[in-house]
mmCIF file of C-alpha atoms in Angstrom:
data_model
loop_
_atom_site.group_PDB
_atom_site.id
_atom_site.type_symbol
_atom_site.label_atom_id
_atom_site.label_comp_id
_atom_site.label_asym_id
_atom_site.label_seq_id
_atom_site.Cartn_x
_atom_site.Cartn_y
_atom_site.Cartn_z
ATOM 1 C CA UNK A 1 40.287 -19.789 -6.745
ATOM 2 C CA UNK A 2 43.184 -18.733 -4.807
ATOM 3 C CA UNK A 3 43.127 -15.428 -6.932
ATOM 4 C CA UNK A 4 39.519 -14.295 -6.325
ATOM 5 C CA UNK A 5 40.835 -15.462 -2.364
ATOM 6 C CA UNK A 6 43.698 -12.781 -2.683
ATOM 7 C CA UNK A 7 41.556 -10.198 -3.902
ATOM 8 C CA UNK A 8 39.289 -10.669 -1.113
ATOM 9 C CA UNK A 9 42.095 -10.558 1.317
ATOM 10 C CA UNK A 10 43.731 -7.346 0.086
ATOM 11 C CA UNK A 11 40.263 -5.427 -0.405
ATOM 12 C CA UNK A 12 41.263 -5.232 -4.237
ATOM 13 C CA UNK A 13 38.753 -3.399 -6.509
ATOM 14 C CA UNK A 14 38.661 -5.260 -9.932
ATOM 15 C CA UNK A 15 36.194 -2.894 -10.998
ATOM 16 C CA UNK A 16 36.628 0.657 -10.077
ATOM 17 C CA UNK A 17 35.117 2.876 -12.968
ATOM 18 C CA UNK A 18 32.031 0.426 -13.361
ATOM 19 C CA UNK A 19 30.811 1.401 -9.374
ATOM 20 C CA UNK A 20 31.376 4.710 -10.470
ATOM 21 C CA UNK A 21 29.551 4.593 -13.629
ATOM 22 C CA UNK A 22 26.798 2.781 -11.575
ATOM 23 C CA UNK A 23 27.069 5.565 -9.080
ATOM 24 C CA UNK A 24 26.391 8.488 -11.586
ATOM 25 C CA UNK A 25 23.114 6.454 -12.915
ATOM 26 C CA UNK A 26 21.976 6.083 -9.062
ATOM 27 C CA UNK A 27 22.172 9.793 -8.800
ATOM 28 C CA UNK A 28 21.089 11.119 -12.159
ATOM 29 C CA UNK A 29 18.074 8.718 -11.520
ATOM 30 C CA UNK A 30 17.406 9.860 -8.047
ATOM 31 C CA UNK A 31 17.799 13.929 -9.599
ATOM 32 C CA UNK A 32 15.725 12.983 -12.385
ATOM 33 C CA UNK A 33 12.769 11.765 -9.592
ATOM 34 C CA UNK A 34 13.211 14.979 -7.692
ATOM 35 C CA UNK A 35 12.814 16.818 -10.898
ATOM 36 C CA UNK A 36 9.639 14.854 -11.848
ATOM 37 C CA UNK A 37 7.908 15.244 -8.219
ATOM 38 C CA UNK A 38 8.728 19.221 -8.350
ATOM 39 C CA UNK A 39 7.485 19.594 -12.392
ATOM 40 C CA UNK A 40 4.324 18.027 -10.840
ATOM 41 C CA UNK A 41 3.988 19.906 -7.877
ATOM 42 C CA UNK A 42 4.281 23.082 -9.357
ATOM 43 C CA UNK A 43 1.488 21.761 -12.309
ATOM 44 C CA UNK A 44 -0.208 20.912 -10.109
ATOM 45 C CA UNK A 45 -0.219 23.529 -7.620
ATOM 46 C CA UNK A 46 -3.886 24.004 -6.849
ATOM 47 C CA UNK A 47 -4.077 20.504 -4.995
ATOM 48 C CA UNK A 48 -1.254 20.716 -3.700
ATOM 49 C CA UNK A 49 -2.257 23.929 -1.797
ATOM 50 C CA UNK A 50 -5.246 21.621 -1.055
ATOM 51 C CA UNK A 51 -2.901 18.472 0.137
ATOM 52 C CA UNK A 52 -1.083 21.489 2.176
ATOM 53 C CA UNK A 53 -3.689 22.854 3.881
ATOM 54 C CA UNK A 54 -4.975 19.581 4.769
ATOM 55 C CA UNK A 55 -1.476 18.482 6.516
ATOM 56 C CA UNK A 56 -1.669 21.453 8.621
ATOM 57 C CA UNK A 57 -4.633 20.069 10.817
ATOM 58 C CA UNK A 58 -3.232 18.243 14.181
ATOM 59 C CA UNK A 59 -3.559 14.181 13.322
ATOM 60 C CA UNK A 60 -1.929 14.713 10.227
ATOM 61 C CA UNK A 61 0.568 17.310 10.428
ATOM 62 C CA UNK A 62 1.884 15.159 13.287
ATOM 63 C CA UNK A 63 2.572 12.176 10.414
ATOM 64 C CA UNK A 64 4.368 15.258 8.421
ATOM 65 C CA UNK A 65 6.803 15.987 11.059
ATOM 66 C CA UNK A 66 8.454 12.464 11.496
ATOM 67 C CA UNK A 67 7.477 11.216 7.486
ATOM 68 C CA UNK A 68 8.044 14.732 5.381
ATOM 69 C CA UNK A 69 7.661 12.595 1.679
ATOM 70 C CA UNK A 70 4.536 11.457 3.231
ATOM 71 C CA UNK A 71 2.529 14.442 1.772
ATOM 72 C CA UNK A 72 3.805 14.476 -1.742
ATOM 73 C CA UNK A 73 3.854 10.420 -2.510
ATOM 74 C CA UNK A 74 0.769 11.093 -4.994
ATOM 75 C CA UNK A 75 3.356 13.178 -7.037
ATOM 76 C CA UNK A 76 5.547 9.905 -7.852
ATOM 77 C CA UNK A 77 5.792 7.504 -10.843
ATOM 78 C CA UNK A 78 3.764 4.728 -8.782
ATOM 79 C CA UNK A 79 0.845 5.638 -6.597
ATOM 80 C CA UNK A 80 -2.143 3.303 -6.062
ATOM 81 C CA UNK A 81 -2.630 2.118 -9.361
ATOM 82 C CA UNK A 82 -0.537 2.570 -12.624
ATOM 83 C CA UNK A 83 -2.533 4.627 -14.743
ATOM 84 C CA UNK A 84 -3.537 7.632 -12.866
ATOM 85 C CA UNK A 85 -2.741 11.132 -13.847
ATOM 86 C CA UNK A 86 -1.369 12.985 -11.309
ATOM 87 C CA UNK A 87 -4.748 15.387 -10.699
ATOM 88 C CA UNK A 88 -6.432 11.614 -10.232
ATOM 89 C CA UNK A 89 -3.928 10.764 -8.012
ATOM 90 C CA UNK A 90 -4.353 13.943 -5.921
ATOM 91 C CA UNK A 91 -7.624 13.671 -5.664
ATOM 92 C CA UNK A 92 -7.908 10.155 -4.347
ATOM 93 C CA UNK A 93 -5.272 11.139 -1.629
ATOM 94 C CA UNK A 94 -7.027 14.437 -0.727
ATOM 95 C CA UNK A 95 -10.374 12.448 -0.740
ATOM 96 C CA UNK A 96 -9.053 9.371 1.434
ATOM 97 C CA UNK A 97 -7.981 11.981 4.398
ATOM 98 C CA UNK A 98 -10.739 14.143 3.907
ATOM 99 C CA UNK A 99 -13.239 11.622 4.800
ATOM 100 C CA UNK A 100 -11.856 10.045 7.544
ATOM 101 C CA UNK A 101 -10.942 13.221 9.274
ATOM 102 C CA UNK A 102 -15.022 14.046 8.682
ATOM 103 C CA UNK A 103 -15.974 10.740 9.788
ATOM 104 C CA UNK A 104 -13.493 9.199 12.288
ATOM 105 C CA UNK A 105 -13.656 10.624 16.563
ATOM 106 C CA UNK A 106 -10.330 12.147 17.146
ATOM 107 C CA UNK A 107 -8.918 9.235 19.243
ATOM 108 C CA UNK A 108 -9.499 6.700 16.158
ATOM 109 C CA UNK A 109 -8.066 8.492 13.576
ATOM 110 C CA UNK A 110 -5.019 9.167 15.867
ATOM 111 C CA UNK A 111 -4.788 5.696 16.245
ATOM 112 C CA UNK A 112 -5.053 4.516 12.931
ATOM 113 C CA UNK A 113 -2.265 7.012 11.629
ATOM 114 C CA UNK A 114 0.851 6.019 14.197
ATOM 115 C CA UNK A 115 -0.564 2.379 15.507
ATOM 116 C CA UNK A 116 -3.192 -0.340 14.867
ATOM 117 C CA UNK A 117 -6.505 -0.664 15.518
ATOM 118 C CA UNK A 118 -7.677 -4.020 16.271
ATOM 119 C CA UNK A 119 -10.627 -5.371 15.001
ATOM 120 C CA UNK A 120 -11.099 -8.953 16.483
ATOM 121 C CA UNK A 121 -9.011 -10.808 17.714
ATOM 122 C CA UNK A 122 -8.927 -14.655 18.729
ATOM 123 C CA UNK A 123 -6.402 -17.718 19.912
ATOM 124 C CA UNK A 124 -6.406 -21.281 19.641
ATOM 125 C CA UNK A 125 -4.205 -24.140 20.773
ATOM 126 C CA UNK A 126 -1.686 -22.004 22.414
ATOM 127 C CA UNK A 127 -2.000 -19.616 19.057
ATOM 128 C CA UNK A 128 -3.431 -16.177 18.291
ATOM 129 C CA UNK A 129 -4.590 -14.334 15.016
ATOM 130 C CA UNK A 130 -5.861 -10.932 14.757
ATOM 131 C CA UNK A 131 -7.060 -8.340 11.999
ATOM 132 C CA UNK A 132 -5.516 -4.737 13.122
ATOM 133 C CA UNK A 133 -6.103 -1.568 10.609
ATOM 134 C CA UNK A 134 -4.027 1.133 10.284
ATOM 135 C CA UNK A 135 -1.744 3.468 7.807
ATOM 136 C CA UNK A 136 -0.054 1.406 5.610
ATOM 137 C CA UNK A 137 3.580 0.438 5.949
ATOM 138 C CA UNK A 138 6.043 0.018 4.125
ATOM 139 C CA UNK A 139 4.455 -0.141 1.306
ATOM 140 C CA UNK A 140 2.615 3.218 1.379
ATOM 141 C CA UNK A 141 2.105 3.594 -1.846
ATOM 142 C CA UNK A 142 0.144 0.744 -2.270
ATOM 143 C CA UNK A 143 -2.608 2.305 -0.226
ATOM 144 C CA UNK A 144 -3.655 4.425 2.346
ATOM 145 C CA UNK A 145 -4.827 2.078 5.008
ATOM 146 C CA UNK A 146 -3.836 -1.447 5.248
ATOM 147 C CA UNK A 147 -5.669 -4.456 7.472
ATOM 148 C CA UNK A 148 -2.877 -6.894 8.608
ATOM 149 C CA UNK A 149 -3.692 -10.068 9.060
ATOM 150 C CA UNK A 150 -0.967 -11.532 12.117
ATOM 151 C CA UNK A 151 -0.463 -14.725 13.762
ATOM 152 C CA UNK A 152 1.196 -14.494 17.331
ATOM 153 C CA UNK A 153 1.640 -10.786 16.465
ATOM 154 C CA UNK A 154 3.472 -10.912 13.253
ATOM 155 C CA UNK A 155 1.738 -9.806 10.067
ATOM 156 C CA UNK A 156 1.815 -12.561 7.225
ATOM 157 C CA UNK A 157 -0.708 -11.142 5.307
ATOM 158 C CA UNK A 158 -1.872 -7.226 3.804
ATOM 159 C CA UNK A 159 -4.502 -6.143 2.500
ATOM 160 C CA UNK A 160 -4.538 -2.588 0.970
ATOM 161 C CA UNK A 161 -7.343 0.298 0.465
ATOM 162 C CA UNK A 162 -7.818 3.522 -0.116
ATOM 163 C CA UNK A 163 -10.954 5.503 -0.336
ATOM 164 C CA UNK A 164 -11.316 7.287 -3.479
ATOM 165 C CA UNK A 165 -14.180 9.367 -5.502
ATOM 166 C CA UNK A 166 -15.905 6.231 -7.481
ATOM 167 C CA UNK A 167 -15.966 8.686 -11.077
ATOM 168 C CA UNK A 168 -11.626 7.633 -11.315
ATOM 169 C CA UNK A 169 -12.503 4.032 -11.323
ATOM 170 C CA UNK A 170 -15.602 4.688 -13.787
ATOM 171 C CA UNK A 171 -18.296 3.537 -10.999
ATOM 172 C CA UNK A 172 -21.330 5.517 -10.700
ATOM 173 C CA UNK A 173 -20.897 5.532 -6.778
ATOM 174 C CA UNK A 174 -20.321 8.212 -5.022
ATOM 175 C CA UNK A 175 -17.267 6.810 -3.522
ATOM 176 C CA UNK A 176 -15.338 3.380 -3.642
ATOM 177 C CA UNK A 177 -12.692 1.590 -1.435
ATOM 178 C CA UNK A 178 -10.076 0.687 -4.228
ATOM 179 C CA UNK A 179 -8.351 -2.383 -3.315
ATOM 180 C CA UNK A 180 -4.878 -2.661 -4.009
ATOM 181 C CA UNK A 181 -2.745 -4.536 -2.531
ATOM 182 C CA UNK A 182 -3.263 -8.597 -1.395
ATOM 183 C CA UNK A 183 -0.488 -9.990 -0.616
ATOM 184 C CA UNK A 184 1.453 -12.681 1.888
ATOM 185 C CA UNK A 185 4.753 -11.207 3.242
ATOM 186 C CA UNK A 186 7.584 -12.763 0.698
ATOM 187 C CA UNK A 187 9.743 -15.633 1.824
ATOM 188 C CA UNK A 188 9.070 -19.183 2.642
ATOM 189 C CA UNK A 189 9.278 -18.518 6.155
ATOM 190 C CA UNK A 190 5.574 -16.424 5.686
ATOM 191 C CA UNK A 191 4.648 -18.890 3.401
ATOM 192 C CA UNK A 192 4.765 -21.456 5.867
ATOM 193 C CA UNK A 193 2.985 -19.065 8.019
ATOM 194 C CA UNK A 194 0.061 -18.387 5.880
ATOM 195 C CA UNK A 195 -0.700 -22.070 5.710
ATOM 196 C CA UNK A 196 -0.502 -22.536 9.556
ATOM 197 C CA UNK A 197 -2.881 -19.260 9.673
ATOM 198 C CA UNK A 198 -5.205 -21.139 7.181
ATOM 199 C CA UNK A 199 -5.187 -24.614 9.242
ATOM 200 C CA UNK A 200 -6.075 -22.322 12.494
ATOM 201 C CA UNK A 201 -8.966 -20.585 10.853
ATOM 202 C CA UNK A 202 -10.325 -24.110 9.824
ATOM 203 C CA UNK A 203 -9.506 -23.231 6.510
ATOM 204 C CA UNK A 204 -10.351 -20.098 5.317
ATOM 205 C CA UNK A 205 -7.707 -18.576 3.244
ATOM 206 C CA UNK A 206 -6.297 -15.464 4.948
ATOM 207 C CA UNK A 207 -7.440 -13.898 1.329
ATOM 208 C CA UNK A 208 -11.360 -14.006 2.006
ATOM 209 C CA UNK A 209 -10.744 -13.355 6.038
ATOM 210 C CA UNK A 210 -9.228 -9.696 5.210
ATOM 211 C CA UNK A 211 -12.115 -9.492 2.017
ATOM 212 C CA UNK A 212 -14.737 -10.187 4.770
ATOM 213 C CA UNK A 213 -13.179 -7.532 7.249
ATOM 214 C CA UNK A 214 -12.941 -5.074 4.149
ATOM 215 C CA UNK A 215 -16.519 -5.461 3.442
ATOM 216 C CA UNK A 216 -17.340 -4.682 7.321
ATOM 217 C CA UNK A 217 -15.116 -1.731 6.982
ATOM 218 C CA UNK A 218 -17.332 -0.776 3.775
ATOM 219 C CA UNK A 219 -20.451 -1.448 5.860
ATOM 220 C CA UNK A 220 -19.370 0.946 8.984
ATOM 221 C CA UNK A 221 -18.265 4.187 6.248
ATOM 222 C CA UNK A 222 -21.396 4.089 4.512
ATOM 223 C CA UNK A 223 -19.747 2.624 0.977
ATOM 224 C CA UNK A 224 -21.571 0.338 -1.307
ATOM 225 C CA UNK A 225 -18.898 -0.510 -3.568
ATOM 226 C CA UNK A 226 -15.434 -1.737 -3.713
ATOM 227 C CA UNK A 227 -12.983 -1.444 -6.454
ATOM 228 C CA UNK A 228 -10.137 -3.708 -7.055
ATOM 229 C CA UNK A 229 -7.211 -3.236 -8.890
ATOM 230 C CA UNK A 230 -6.014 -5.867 -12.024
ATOM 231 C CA UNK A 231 -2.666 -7.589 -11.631
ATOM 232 C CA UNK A 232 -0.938 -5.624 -14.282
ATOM 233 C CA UNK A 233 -1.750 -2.339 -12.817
ATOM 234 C CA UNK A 234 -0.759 -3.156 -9.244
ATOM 235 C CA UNK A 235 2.513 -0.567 -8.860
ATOM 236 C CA UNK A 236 4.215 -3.653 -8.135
ATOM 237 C CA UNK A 237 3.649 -5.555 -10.803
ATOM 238 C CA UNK A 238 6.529 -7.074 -12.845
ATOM 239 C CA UNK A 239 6.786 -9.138 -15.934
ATOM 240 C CA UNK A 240 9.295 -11.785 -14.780
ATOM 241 C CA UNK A 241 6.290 -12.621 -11.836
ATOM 242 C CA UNK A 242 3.401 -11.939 -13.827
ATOM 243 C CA UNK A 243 2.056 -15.215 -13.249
ATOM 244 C CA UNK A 244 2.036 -14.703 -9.431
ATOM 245 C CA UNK A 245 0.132 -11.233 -9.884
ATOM 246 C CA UNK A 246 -2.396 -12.635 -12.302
ATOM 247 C CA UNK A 247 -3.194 -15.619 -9.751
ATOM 248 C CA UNK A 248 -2.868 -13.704 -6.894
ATOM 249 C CA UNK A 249 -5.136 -10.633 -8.344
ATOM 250 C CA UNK A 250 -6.603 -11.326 -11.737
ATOM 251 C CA UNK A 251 -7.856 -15.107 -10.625
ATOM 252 C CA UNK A 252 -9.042 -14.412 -7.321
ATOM 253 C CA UNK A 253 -11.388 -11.204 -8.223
ATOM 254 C CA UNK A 254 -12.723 -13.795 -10.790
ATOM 255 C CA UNK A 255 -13.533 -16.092 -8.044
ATOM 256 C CA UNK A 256 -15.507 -13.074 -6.397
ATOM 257 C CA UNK A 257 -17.010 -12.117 -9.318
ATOM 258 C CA UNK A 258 -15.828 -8.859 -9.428
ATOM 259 C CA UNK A 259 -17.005 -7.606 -12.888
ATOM 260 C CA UNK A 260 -14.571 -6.010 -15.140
ATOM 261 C CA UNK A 261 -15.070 -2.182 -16.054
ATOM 262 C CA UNK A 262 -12.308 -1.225 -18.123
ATOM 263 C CA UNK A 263 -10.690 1.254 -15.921
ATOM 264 C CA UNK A 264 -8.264 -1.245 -14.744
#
C-alpha cells in the first residue's frame, strides 16, 4: 500500500506505452468513423443533396449552425434502429423534417427544435409533473423528437419518435411514428424518482402516461399507426443488459399488444 501511495504522490506512470497504445486505437477508431460517414455520404450523394437542401431553410439551418453533425447523424453506425441501410436511414430523417416543416406554424416548429413544448401540465401536494416535446437530447440518435416526462422540472423519463415512411417498417400505412426509445434516466437517484412520479399520478406508470401522449400526438398529425422498435434493435442495446431491454421493450409492447411484423 505505501507503494501504490508513492506513486500517487510523485505522479508516476506505471504504464506509459499501454495509454499510448490505447491512444492510437481511440484515434484510428475515431478516423475509421470519419471514413465510414464520408464513404456514405458520397454513396449516397443524392439524399444527401436532399438532407442539404433541406438544412438550408430558416428553422433548421439555424440547428446547423450551433450542431454541424446534426445533419449527417443518419450516415453513422447507429441511427434509429439497428438494421437500416443507410438510403432507409436517409429517408426516415428527410421524411421526419419534411413533414413537420409542411405541417407545423412557424412559431411551433421553432419551438420544438431549440426548447420544449408543453403539453399539460399539473401539480399536486406541493409537486408538479409535466409532458414537454421537443428535439431530442442527448440521445439524438435515438429519435427525432422526444416527450419528457419531468417532475418539478427535471426529466426522469423519455420517450422517443420519429416519423418515418410506414413501407421501412413493412406497414402498409402511409406513414408511422417509430418508437424508439423508453427509457427512465439511469441511476437510483431517477429511479427513486420514477416511483414518486408513479405514486403522484395515482399510479400510472410514467410508461403508459408518455404512450397516451404519443397516441394524442398521432391523433393531431393525421397518423394511424405507430411502430415500435424490439429490444435487440434499440441502438442501445447491449448483451450484458439484455434483460433490462427485453423487459423494458420486448415485455411491455406485449402488454400493448403490439403485433410483431418481422421488420424488427
Amino acid at each position: 500500500m505505501a507503494l501504490k501511495s508513492d506513486l500517487v504522490a510523485t505522479g508516476m506512470d506505471m504504464f506509459p506505452k499501454a495509454r499510448s497504445i490505447v491512444t492510437d486505437s481511440q484515434e484510428r477508431s475515431v478516423l475509421g468513423q470519419c471514413l465510414r460517414v464520408l464513404l456514405r455520404a458520397l454513396t449516397n450523394f443524392g439524399a444527401h443533396r436532399k438532407v442539404f437542401r433541406l438544412f438550408k431553410l430558416l428553422p433548421f439551418a439555424e440547428v446547423a449552425r450551433y450542431n454541424p453533425k446534426f445533419a449527417i447523424k443518419y450516415l453513422t453506425d447507429l441511427y434509429l434502429t439497428r438494421g437500416l441501410t443507410v438510403s432507409e436511414r436517409a429517408t426516415c430523417f428527410l421524411h421526419h423534417y419534411d413533414r413537420l416543416y409542411q405541417t407545423l406554424p412557424e412559431r411551433v416548429l421553432h419551438q420544438s427544435l431549440h426548447f420544449d413544448v408543453v403539453l399539460f401540465e399539473i401539480s399536486e401536494s406541493e409537486q408538479s409533473f409535466s409532458v414537454t416535446m421537443g428535439k431530442s437530447r442527448p440521445c439524438d440518435k435515438e429519435g427525432e423528437l422526444s416527450l419528457f416526462l419531468r417532475l418539478n422540472g427535471e426529466t426522469v423519463f423519455t420517450l422517443s419518435f420519429t416519423i418515418i415512411p410506414g413501407r421501412i417498417v413493412k406497414s402498409d400505412a402511409k406513414e408511422v411514428l417509430l418508437l424508439s426509445r423508453l427509457q427512465s434516466m439511469p441511476g437510483c437517484y431517477y429511479s427513486q424518482r420514477v416511483k414518486a412520479a408513479t405514486k403522484i399520478m395515482h399510479r400510472v406508470h410514467p410508461r403508459a402516461l408518455l404512450i397516451a401522449a404519443l397516441e394524442g400526438v398521432a391523433v393531431a398529425l393525421g397518423i394511424d399507426e405507430v411502430a415500435a422498435v424490439c429490444a435487440e434493435n434499440q441502438v442501445s442495446y447491449c448483451e450484458e443488459h439484455s434483460d433490462l431491454f427485453k423487459h423494458g421493450y420486448d415485455d411491455f409492447w406485449k402488454e400493448l399488444r403490439m403485433v410483431e411484423n418481422g421488420a424488427g
